[in-house]
mmCIF file of C-alpha atoms in Angstrom:
data_model
loop_
_atom_site.group_PDB
_atom_site.id
_atom_site.type_symbol
_atom_site.label_atom_id
_atom_site.label_comp_id
_atom_site.label_asym_id
_atom_site.label_seq_id
_atom_site.Cartn_x
_atom_site.Cartn_y
_atom_site.Cartn_z
ATOM 1 C CA MET A 1 55.179 -45.541 15.464
ATOM 2 C CA VAL A 2 56.112 -44.559 18.912
ATOM 3 C CA GLU A 3 58.545 -42.758 17.203
ATOM 4 C CA PHE A 4 56.511 -40.593 14.757
ATOM 5 C CA ILE A 5 53.947 -39.739 17.358
ATOM 6 C CA THR A 6 56.568 -38.959 20.486
ATOM 7 C CA GLY A 7 58.113 -36.963 18.477
ATOM 8 C CA PRO A 8 58.281 -33.076 18.235
ATOM 9 C CA SER A 9 56.450 -32.253 15.167
ATOM 10 C CA LEU A 10 54.193 -34.309 15.378
ATOM 11 C CA GLN A 11 50.778 -31.546 15.863
ATOM 12 C CA MET A 12 52.537 -29.495 13.245
ATOM 13 C CA GLU A 13 52.354 -32.414 10.891
ATOM 14 C CA ILE A 14 49.120 -33.697 11.446
ATOM 15 C CA LEU A 15 47.478 -30.297 11.056
ATOM 16 C CA ALA A 16 49.136 -30.305 8.266
ATOM 17 C CA ILE A 17 47.737 -33.359 6.556
ATOM 18 C CA ALA A 18 44.085 -32.930 8.292
ATOM 19 C CA SER A 19 44.523 -29.535 6.264
ATOM 20 C CA SER A 20 45.757 -30.923 2.791
ATOM 21 C CA VAL A 21 42.614 -33.743 2.623
ATOM 22 C CA THR A 22 40.398 -31.529 3.755
ATOM 23 C CA GLN A 23 41.165 -29.171 0.657
ATOM 24 C CA HIS A 24 41.364 -32.030 -1.742
ATOM 25 C CA LEU A 25 38.649 -33.305 -0.936
ATOM 26 C CA GLY A 26 36.872 -29.687 -1.042
ATOM 27 C CA GLY A 27 35.607 -29.633 2.665
ATOM 28 C CA LYS A 28 31.506 -29.256 2.305
ATOM 29 C CA TRP A 29 30.971 -30.030 5.285
ATOM 30 C CA ALA A 30 31.383 -29.245 9.429
ATOM 31 C CA PRO A 31 32.962 -30.017 11.366
ATOM 32 C CA THR A 32 36.124 -31.352 9.358
ATOM 33 C CA LEU A 33 38.879 -33.260 10.164
ATOM 34 C CA ALA A 34 40.817 -30.290 10.235
ATOM 35 C CA SER A 35 38.926 -29.001 13.437
ATOM 36 C CA ALA A 36 40.811 -31.240 15.809
ATOM 37 C CA THR A 37 43.961 -29.015 16.418
ATOM 38 C CA ARG A 38 43.758 -29.938 19.910
ATOM 39 C CA ALA A 39 46.268 -33.055 20.777
ATOM 40 C CA ARG A 40 46.188 -34.532 23.911
ATOM 41 C CA ARG A 41 48.125 -37.579 24.809
ATOM 42 C CA ARG A 42 46.145 -40.757 25.656
ATOM 43 C CA ALA A 43 46.804 -43.653 27.215
ATOM 44 C CA ASP A 44 47.378 -45.713 24.473
ATOM 45 C CA GLY A 45 48.360 -42.809 22.372
ATOM 46 C CA VAL A 46 47.905 -39.408 21.180
ATOM 47 C CA ALA A 47 44.376 -37.671 20.266
ATOM 48 C CA PHE A 48 43.988 -34.978 18.076
ATOM 49 C CA THR A 49 40.597 -32.940 19.155
ATOM 50 C CA SER A 50 37.549 -30.494 18.688
ATOM 51 C CA TYR A 51 37.096 -29.154 21.827
ATOM 52 C CA ASN A 52 38.822 -27.716 25.116
ATOM 53 C CA ASP A 53 37.258 -29.601 27.383
ATOM 54 C CA PRO A 54 36.067 -32.238 27.758
ATOM 55 C CA ARG A 55 33.586 -31.845 30.579
ATOM 56 C CA ARG A 56 32.005 -29.162 27.984
ATOM 57 C CA LEU A 57 31.439 -31.390 24.587
ATOM 58 C CA ASP A 58 29.092 -29.771 21.865
ATOM 59 C CA GLU A 59 28.037 -33.011 20.586
ATOM 60 C CA PRO A 60 27.295 -31.587 16.458
ATOM 61 C CA GLY A 61 30.777 -29.834 16.087
ATOM 62 C CA LEU A 62 32.545 -32.790 17.987
ATOM 63 C CA VAL A 63 35.855 -34.518 16.172
ATOM 64 C CA GLU A 64 38.375 -36.611 18.166
ATOM 65 C CA MET A 65 41.090 -38.338 16.212
ATOM 66 C CA VAL A 66 42.917 -40.982 17.905
ATOM 67 C CA LEU A 67 46.516 -41.896 16.336
ATOM 68 C CA ARG A 68 47.644 -45.102 18.410
ATOM 69 C CA GLU A 69 50.872 -46.230 19.203
ATOM 70 C CA ASP A 70 50.710 -49.967 17.721
ATOM 71 C CA GLY A 71 49.292 -48.144 14.526
ATOM 72 C CA SER A 72 46.052 -48.193 14.434
ATOM 73 C CA ILE A 73 43.178 -44.717 14.031
ATOM 74 C CA ALA A 74 40.221 -44.256 15.329
ATOM 75 C CA LEU A 75 37.286 -41.713 14.737
ATOM 76 C CA THR A 76 34.760 -40.527 16.132
ATOM 77 C CA CYS A 77 32.168 -37.532 15.094
ATOM 78 C CA GLY A 78 29.383 -35.967 16.917
ATOM 79 C CA ARG A 79 27.407 -34.796 14.086
ATOM 80 C CA GLY A 80 26.518 -38.020 12.119
ATOM 81 C CA THR A 81 23.023 -37.101 12.491
ATOM 82 C CA ASP A 82 21.905 -33.843 13.542
ATOM 83 C CA THR A 83 18.850 -31.864 14.497
ATOM 84 C CA VAL A 84 17.490 -28.862 11.416
ATOM 85 C CA SER A 85 14.024 -27.193 12.075
ATOM 86 C CA SER A 86 10.845 -28.571 9.840
ATOM 87 C CA ARG A 87 10.358 -26.938 6.233
ATOM 88 C CA MET A 88 6.245 -28.003 7.862
ATOM 89 C CA THR A 89 5.882 -27.245 11.720
ATOM 90 C CA GLU A 90 8.157 -25.407 14.339
ATOM 91 C CA GLU A 91 9.818 -28.781 15.751
ATOM 92 C CA SER A 92 13.011 -29.892 14.987
ATOM 93 C CA GLU A 93 13.982 -33.105 13.134
ATOM 94 C CA ALA A 94 16.776 -35.241 12.558
ATOM 95 C CA VAL A 95 18.751 -36.169 9.703
ATOM 96 C CA VAL A 96 21.906 -37.851 8.744
ATOM 97 C CA PHE A 97 24.147 -35.655 6.438
ATOM 98 C CA PRO A 98 25.833 -38.160 3.984
ATOM 99 C CA VAL A 99 28.042 -35.678 2.515
ATOM 100 C CA LEU A 100 29.449 -35.225 5.950
ATOM 101 C CA VAL A 101 29.986 -39.034 6.882
ATOM 102 C CA LEU A 102 31.384 -39.759 3.542
ATOM 103 C CA GLY A 103 33.823 -37.261 3.819
ATOM 104 C CA MET A 104 35.300 -37.789 7.150
ATOM 105 C CA THR A 105 35.489 -41.238 6.179
ATOM 106 C CA HIS A 106 37.345 -40.282 3.047
ATOM 107 C CA SER A 107 39.995 -38.141 5.626
ATOM 108 C CA LEU A 108 40.723 -40.769 7.437
ATOM 109 C CA MET A 109 41.324 -43.441 5.035
ATOM 110 C CA MET A 110 43.547 -40.299 3.018
ATOM 111 C CA MET A 111 45.141 -40.250 6.503
ATOM 112 C CA ALA A 112 46.204 -43.592 6.938
ATOM 113 C CA GLY A 113 47.367 -43.748 4.262
ATOM 114 C CA HIS A 114 50.302 -40.478 4.535
ATOM 115 C CA LEU A 115 51.084 -41.587 8.276
ATOM 116 C CA ALA A 116 51.476 -45.661 6.786
ATOM 117 C CA GLU A 117 54.077 -44.266 4.247
ATOM 118 C CA ARG A 118 55.446 -41.426 6.260
ATOM 119 C CA ALA A 119 55.853 -42.805 9.973
ATOM 120 C CA GLY A 120 57.278 -46.257 8.966
ATOM 121 C CA GLY A 121 56.243 -46.884 5.092
ATOM 122 C CA TYR A 122 53.781 -50.180 6.151
ATOM 123 C CA GLN A 123 52.769 -51.681 2.854
ATOM 124 C CA GLY A 124 50.328 -54.316 4.821
ATOM 125 C CA GLN A 125 47.068 -54.765 5.252
ATOM 126 C CA TRP A 126 44.335 -52.648 7.350
ATOM 127 C CA ALA A 127 40.836 -53.705 8.301
ATOM 128 C CA VAL A 128 38.574 -50.778 8.434
ATOM 129 C CA GLY A 129 34.940 -50.161 9.216
ATOM 130 C CA VAL A 130 32.105 -47.649 10.043
ATOM 131 C CA LEU A 131 29.922 -47.377 12.424
ATOM 132 C CA LEU A 132 26.966 -45.174 12.890
ATOM 133 C CA ASP A 133 24.100 -45.662 15.304
ATOM 134 C CA ASN A 134 20.978 -43.149 16.356
ATOM 135 C CA LEU A 135 19.079 -43.870 12.276
ATOM 136 C CA LYS A 136 15.982 -44.993 12.572
ATOM 137 C CA ASN A 137 13.905 -43.465 11.131
ATOM 138 C CA VAL A 138 16.237 -40.668 10.311
ATOM 139 C CA GLY A 139 16.265 -38.755 6.147
ATOM 140 C CA PRO A 140 19.260 -37.364 4.988
ATOM 141 C CA PHE A 141 19.636 -33.977 4.782
ATOM 142 C CA ASP A 142 20.173 -34.340 0.608
ATOM 143 C CA GLY A 143 15.483 -35.189 0.895
ATOM 144 C CA ARG A 144 15.273 -31.407 2.311
ATOM 145 C CA ALA A 145 17.091 -29.623 -0.165
ATOM 146 C CA THR A 146 15.411 -31.260 -3.061
ATOM 147 C CA TRP A 147 11.673 -30.641 -1.390
ATOM 148 C CA GLY A 148 10.970 -34.569 -0.783
ATOM 149 C CA ASP A 149 12.257 -35.548 -3.975
ATOM 150 C CA MET A 150 15.412 -37.538 -3.183
ATOM 151 C CA GLY A 151 15.800 -39.959 0.581
ATOM 152 C CA VAL A 152 14.018 -41.944 2.328
ATOM 153 C CA PRO A 153 14.203 -42.412 6.109
ATOM 154 C CA TYR A 154 16.811 -45.833 7.661
ATOM 155 C CA SER A 155 15.023 -48.668 8.838
ATOM 156 C CA ARG A 156 17.538 -49.390 11.278
ATOM 157 C CA ASN A 157 19.217 -47.757 14.175
ATOM 158 C CA GLU A 158 22.469 -48.315 13.642
ATOM 159 C CA TYR A 159 24.401 -49.368 10.634
ATOM 160 C CA GLU A 160 27.984 -50.779 10.714
ATOM 161 C CA GLN A 161 30.422 -52.309 7.534
ATOM 162 C CA LEU A 162 33.873 -53.116 7.840
ATOM 163 C CA THR A 163 36.179 -54.382 4.972
ATOM 164 C CA THR A 164 40.178 -54.900 4.083
ATOM 165 C CA THR A 165 42.225 -53.034 2.244
ATOM 166 C CA THR A 166 45.773 -52.335 1.713
ATOM 167 C CA THR A 167 48.026 -48.512 1.660
ATOM 168 C CA LEU A 168 48.793 -48.879 -1.393
ATOM 169 C CA GLU A 169 44.373 -48.778 -1.938
ATOM 170 C CA LEU A 170 44.408 -46.202 0.701
ATOM 171 C CA ALA A 171 46.757 -44.079 -1.035
ATOM 172 C CA GLU A 172 45.693 -44.069 -4.924
ATOM 173 C CA GLU A 173 41.976 -44.974 -4.707
ATOM 174 C CA THR A 174 40.656 -44.852 -1.757
ATOM 175 C CA SER A 175 37.178 -43.903 -3.270
ATOM 176 C CA ALA A 176 36.913 -47.442 -3.591
ATOM 177 C CA VAL A 177 37.643 -47.852 0.072
ATOM 178 C CA VAL A 178 34.804 -45.877 1.048
ATOM 179 C CA GLU A 179 32.202 -47.277 -1.389
ATOM 180 C CA ARG A 180 32.623 -50.176 0.228
ATOM 181 C CA LEU A 181 32.455 -48.762 3.882
ATOM 182 C CA LEU A 182 29.221 -46.520 2.987
ATOM 183 C CA GLY A 183 27.822 -48.006 -0.159
ATOM 184 C CA ARG A 184 24.651 -50.080 1.387
ATOM 185 C CA LEU A 185 24.237 -46.629 4.127
ATOM 186 C CA MET A 186 23.746 -44.416 0.529
ATOM 187 C CA ARG A 187 20.936 -47.566 -0.686
ATOM 188 C CA GLY A 188 19.582 -47.974 2.265
ATOM 189 C CA LEU A 189 18.822 -43.569 2.973
ATOM 190 C CA GLY A 190 17.763 -43.559 -0.675
ATOM 191 C CA VAL A 191 20.094 -41.098 -1.937
ATOM 192 C CA ASP A 192 23.094 -43.764 -3.978
ATOM 193 C CA SER A 193 22.239 -41.597 -7.217
ATOM 194 C CA ARG A 194 23.188 -38.802 -6.183
ATOM 195 C CA TYR A 195 26.864 -40.621 -4.677
ATOM 196 C CA LEU A 196 27.208 -43.432 -6.130
ATOM 197 C CA PRO A 197 29.241 -44.801 -7.998
ATOM 198 C CA TYR A 198 31.367 -42.600 -5.105
ATOM 199 C CA SER A 199 34.130 -40.559 -6.404
ATOM 200 C CA VAL A 200 35.417 -36.631 -5.315
ATOM 201 C CA GLU A 201 33.001 -35.330 -7.786
ATOM 202 C CA SER A 202 30.334 -36.968 -6.209
ATOM 203 C CA LEU A 203 30.683 -35.736 -3.008
ATOM 204 C CA GLN A 204 31.295 -32.591 -3.588
ATOM 205 C CA LYS A 205 27.703 -32.295 -5.925
ATOM 206 C CA GLY A 206 26.517 -33.101 -2.061
ATOM 207 C CA THR A 207 24.225 -30.556 -0.020
ATOM 208 C CA ARG A 208 26.107 -30.406 3.531
#
């Protein structure tokens, strides 16, 4: 992995993979993995970020993917939840975007599979996980698009889920990994009828 992330073609290859993955999934959300275009060295590897100046972060547009020398990959996105104008009042309300959470998770799982095969041919096990915060009493954006016919506010502040997978599953059965990671969240938000069983097709039906 060290040789790959310090090579001269790293940025070009990562941007090409991110663009391909986003197009494959439909890219019906923003930001996407392809938004992280700026490469920066970090203490433990290389980060691809959507921002230029870390002192001036736009949280809803924040995407940061870190490729570490030990082969691990991490993704941070600032728009799991966001505020939108209320239909009933002039005040804004917080919502969670299931299509973005699913799409970004799926994108990272596909990226990991690509990199495992490209950087070293690793075919072993992976430990993968997701963490979302600030979810307490936040409902899915899908409910607004259906005028309240779908979705309920989430009852906890955080959502965390871990699972194990393999390079083969990441490459060929990515949807199964995404469902293990986020199926419980979709049920907790009351949008499981739209997104589960999870697939690329159900993702593309989502609202952003």
